[in-house]
Coordinates of C-alpha atoms and ligand atoms in Angstrom, one line a residue:
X9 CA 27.0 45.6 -103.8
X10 CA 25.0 47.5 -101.2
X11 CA 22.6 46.5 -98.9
X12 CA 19.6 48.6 -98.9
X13 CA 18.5 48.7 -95.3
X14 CA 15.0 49.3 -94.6
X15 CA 14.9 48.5 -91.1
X16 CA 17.7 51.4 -90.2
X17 CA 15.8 53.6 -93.1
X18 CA 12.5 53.1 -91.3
X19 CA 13.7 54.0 -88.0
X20 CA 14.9 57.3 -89.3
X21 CA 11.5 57.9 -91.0
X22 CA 9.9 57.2 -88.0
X23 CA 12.1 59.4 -86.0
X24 CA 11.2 62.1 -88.2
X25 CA 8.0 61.9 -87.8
X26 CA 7.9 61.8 -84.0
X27 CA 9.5 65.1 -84.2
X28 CA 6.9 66.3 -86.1
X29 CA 4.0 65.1 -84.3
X30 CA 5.9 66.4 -81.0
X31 CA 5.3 69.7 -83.0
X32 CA 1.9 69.6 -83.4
X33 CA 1.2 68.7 -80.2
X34 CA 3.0 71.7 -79.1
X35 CA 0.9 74.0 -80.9
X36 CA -2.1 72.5 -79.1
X37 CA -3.0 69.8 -81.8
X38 CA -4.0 66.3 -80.8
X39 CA -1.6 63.8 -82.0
X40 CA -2.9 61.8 -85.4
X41 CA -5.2 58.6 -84.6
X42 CA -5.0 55.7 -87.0
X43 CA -7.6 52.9 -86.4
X44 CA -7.6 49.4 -87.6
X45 CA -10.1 46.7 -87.9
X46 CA -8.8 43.0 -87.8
X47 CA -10.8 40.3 -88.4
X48 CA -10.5 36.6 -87.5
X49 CA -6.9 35.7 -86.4
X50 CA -4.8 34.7 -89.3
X51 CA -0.9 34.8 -88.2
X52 CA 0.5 37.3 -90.7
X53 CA -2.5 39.6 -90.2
X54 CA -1.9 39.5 -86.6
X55 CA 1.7 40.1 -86.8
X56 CA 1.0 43.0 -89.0
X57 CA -1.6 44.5 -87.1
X58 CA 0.7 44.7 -84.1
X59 CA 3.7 46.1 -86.2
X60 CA 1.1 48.7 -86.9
X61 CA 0.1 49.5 -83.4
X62 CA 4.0 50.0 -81.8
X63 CA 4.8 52.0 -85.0
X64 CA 1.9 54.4 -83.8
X65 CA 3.2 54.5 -80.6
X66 CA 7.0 54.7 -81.8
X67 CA 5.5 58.0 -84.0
X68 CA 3.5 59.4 -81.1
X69 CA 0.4 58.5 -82.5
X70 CA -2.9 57.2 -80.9
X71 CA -3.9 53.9 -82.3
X72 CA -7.3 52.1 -81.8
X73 CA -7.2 48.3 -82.8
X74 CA -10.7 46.8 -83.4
X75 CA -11.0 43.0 -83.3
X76 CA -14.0 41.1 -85.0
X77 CA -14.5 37.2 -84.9
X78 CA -14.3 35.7 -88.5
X79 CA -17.8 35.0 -88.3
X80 CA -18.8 38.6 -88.7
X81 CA -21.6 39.3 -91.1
X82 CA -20.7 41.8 -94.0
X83 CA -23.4 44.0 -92.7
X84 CA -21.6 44.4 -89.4
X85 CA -18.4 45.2 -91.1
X86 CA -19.8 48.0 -93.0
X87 CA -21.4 49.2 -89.8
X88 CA -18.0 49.6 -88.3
X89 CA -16.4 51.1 -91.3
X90 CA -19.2 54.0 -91.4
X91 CA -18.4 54.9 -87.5
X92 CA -14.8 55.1 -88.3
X93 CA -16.0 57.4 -91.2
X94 CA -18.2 59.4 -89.0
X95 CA -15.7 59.7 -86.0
X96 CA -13.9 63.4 -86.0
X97 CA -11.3 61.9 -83.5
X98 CA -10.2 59.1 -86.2
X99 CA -7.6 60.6 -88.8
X100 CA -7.5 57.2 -91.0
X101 CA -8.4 54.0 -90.9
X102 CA -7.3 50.6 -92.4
X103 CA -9.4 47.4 -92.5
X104 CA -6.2 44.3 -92.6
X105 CA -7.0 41.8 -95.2
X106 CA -7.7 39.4 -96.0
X107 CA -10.8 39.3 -95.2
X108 CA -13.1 35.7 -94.8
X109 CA -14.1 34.5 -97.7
X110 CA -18.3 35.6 -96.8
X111 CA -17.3 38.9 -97.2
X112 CA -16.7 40.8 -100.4
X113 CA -13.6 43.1 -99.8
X114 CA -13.9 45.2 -102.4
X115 CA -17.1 46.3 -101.0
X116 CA -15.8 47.4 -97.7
X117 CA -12.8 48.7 -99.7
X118 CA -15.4 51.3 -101.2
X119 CA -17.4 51.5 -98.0
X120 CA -14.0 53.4 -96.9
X121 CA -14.6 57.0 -96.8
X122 CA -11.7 58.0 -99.6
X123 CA -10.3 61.0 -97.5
X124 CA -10.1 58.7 -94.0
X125 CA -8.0 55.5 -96.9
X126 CA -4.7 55.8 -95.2
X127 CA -3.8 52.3 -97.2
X128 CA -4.8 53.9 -100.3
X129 CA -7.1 51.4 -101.6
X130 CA -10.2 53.3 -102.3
X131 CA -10.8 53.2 -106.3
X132 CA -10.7 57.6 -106.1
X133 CA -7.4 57.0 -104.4
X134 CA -6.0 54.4 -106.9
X135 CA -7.4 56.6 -109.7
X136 CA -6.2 60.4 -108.0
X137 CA -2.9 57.9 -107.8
X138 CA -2.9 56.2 -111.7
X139 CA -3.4 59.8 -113.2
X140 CA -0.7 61.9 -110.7
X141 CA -3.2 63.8 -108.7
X142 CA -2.5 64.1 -104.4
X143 CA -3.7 61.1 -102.9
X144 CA -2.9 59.0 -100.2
X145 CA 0.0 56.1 -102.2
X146 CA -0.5 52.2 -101.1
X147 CA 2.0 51.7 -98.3
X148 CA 4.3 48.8 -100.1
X149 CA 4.7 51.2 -103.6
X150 CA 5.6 54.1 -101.3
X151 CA 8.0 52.6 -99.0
X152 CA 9.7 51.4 -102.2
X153 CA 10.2 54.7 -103.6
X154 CA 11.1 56.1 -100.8
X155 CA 13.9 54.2 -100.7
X156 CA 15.1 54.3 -104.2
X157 CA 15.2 58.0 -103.1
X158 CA 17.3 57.9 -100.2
X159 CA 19.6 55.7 -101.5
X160 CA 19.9 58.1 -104.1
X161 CA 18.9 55.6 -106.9
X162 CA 18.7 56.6 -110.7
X163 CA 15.3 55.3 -112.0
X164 CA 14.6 58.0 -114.7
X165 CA 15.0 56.7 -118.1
X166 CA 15.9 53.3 -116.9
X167 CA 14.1 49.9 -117.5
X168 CA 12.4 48.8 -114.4
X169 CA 11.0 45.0 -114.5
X170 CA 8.0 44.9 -111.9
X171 CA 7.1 41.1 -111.6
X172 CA 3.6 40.7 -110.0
X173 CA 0.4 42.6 -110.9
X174 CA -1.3 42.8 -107.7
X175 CA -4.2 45.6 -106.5
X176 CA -1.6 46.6 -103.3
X177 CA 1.8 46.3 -105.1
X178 CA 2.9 45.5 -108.9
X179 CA 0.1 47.3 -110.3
X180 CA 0.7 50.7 -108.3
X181 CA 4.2 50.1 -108.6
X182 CA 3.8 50.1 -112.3
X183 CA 2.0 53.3 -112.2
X184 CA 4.6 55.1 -110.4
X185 CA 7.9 54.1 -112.0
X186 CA 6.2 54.6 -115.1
X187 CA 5.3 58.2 -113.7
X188 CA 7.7 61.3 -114.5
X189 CA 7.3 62.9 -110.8
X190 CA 8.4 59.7 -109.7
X191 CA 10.5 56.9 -111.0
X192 CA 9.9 57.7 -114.6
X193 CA 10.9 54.7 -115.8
X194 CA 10.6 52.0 -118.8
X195 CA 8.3 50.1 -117.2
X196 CA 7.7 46.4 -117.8
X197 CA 5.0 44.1 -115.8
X198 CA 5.0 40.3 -115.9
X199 CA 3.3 37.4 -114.0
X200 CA 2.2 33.9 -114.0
X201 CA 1.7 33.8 -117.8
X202 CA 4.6 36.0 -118.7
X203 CA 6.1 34.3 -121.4
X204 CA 9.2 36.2 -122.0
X205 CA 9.2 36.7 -118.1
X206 CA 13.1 35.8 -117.3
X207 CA 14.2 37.5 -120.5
X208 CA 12.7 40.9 -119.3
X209 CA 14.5 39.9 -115.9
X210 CA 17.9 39.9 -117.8
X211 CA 17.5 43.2 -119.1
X212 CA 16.1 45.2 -115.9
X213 CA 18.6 48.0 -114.5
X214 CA 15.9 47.4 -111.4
X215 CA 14.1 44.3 -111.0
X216 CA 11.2 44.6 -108.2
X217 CA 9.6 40.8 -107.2
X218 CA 6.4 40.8 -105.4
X219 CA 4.9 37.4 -106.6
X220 CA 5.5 35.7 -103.2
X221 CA 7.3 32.7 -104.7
X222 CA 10.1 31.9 -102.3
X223 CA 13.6 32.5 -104.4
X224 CA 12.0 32.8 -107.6
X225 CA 14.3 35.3 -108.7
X226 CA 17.5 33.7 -109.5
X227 CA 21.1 34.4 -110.2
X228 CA 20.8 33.8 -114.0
X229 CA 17.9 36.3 -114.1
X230 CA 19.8 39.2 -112.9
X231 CA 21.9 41.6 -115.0
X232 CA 25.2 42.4 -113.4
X233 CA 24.6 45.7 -111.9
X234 CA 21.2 45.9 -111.3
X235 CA 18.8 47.2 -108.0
X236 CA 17.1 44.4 -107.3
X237 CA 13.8 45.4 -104.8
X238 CA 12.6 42.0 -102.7
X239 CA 8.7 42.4 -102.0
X240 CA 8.2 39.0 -101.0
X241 CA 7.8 37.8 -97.1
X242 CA 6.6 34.1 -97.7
X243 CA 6.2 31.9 -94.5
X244 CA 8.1 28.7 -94.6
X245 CA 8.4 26.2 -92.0
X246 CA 11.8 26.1 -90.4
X247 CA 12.0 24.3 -87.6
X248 CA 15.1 25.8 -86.3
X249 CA 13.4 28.7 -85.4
X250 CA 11.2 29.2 -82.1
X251 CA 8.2 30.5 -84.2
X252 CA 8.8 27.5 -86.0
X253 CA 8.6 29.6 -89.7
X254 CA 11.2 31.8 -91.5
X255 CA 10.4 34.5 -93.8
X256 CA 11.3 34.2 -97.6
X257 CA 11.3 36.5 -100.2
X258 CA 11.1 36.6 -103.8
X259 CA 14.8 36.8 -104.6
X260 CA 17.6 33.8 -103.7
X261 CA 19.5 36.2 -102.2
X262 CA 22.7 34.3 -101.8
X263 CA 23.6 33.7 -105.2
X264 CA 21.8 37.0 -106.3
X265 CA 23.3 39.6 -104.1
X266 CA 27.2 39.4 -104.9
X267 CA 25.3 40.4 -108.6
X268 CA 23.5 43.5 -107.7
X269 CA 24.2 47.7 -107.0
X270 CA 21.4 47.3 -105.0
X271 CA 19.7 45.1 -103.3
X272 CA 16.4 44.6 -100.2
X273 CA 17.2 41.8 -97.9
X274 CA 14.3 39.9 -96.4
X275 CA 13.5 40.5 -93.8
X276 CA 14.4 44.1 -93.2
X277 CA 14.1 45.7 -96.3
X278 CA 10.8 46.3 -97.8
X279 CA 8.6 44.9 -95.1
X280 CA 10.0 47.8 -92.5
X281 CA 8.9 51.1 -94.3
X282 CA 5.1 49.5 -95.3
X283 CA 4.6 50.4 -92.2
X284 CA 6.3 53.3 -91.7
X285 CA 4.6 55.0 -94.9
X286 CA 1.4 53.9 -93.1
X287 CA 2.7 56.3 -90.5
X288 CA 3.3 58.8 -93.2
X289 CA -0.2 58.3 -94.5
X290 CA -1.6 59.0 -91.9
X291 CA 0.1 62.2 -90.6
X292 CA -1.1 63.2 -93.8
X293 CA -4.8 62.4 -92.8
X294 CA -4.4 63.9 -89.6
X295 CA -2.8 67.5 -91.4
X296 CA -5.4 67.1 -93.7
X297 CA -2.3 67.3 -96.7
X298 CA -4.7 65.9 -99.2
X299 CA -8.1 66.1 -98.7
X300 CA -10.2 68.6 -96.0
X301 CA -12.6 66.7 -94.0
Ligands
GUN519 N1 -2.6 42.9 -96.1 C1 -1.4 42.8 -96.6 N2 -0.9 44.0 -96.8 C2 -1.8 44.9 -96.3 C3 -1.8 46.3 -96.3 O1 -0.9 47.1 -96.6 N3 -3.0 46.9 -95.7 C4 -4.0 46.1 -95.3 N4 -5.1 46.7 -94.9 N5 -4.0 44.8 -95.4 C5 -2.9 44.2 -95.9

């Protein structure tokens, strides 16, 4: 069994790109600006948020963190998203959700200007993504390729089990195993109403949980031999920690691991090269890889 290590992974990503902003910057480019708008102050978002910001810096990049109180009216949002749209010294942009409940998300989602979506949410980039075209790639689906890739992982032709059909993960994910440039997989999707859900699990050469379910993947729903990807980075109370919460993911890694080829821990394996594929996205924006400005 190996370990796939995203944290070392996304270090080297990260290093990678540093070089190549260091490049730019050389040939009398400004270095790429990523902006973020955070609203209220829910812990995860938070944490995120602030992941994002030393990863910019780690990278070279500017960063420009905008903070809104939870009462913010919808129509204030949008204003914000259309300067960020309008602003030639902003690369890409990402709005953290959740969002309150008084505001619709989707909305904002689409108030995104498509070419500025570093997160890949905007409907023309989920669609430019669902049928192959350039585009910028959700971060989570991306990061997870990425390391199938460097790990040197076979995925074409093999069945790939994607449990969870979320907008940000299992339903891009599906898409791009399924796709021949990248995984080109057998794909199968289940969730909550799955009914032949740990069946499919005991067939999958690569098993990807992102239902956020602590240890809901368990030993006797792993083939021997299988990659098993961990998308899950639940919250539970521990009180032998300082922050007084560990993070769990998906998979009961104990008895699961000594089972697998392959496997994410949690934390450390996913979670790390979100972000960094952020990074990635937004190099992109600022070398304008996908779409001119
Ligand atoms: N909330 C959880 N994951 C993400 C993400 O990748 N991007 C944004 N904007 N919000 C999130």
């Amino acid at each position: 069994m190996q370990i796939i290590d995203g944290k070392a992974t996304a270090a080297q990503i990260k290093a990678e790109i540093k070089v190549e902003v260091e490049e730019m910057v050389a040939r009398g480019q400004r270095p790429p600006h990523l902006a973020a708008i955070l609203v209220g102050h829910d812990g995860g978002s938070e944490t995120y948020v602030k992941n994002k910001v030393l990863a910019c810096e780690a990278c070279g990049f500017r960063s420009t963190l905008l903070r809104f109180e939870d009462d913010i009216t919808e129509d204030d949002l949008l204003s914000q998203v259309a300067m960020l749209n309008a602003d030639p010294e902003v690369d890409g942009f990402i709005v953290q959700l959740p969002l309150p409940r008084h505001i619709n998300e989707q909305r904002i989602i689409e108030a995104i200007d498509y070419r500025k979506d570093v997160d890949g949410f905007h409907p023309i980039n989920v669609g430019r993504m669902a049928i192959g075209l350039p585009c910028y790639i959700s971060a989570t689906p991306k990061g997870i390729l990425e390391l199938l890739r460097r790990y040197d992982i076979e995925t074409s032709g093999r069945r790939c089990v994607i449990l969870g059909r979320s907008n940000i993960v299992g339903k891009p994910m599906a898409q791009l195993m399924m796709q021949k440039q990248y995984g080109d997989s057998t794909v199968i999707v289940c969730h909550s109403h799955s009914r032949t859900l740990v069946k499919e699990c005991r067939q999958a050469d690569i098993l990807i949980a992102a239902i956020g379910q602590p240890a809901f993947v368990r030993a006797d729903m792993v083939k021997p031999g299988a990659v098993v990807i961990d998308v899950g980075t639940t919250r539970v109370p521990d009180a032998t920690r300082k922050s007084g919460y560990r993070l769990s993911g998906d998979v009961d890694y104990e008895h699961v691991a000594p089972l697998c080829s392959y496997i994410t821990p949690v934390p450390g394996g996913v979670g790390p090269m979100t972000i960094c594929m952020l990074m990635q996205n937004t190099l992109a924006a600022a070398r304008k890889t996908y779409y001119s400005l």
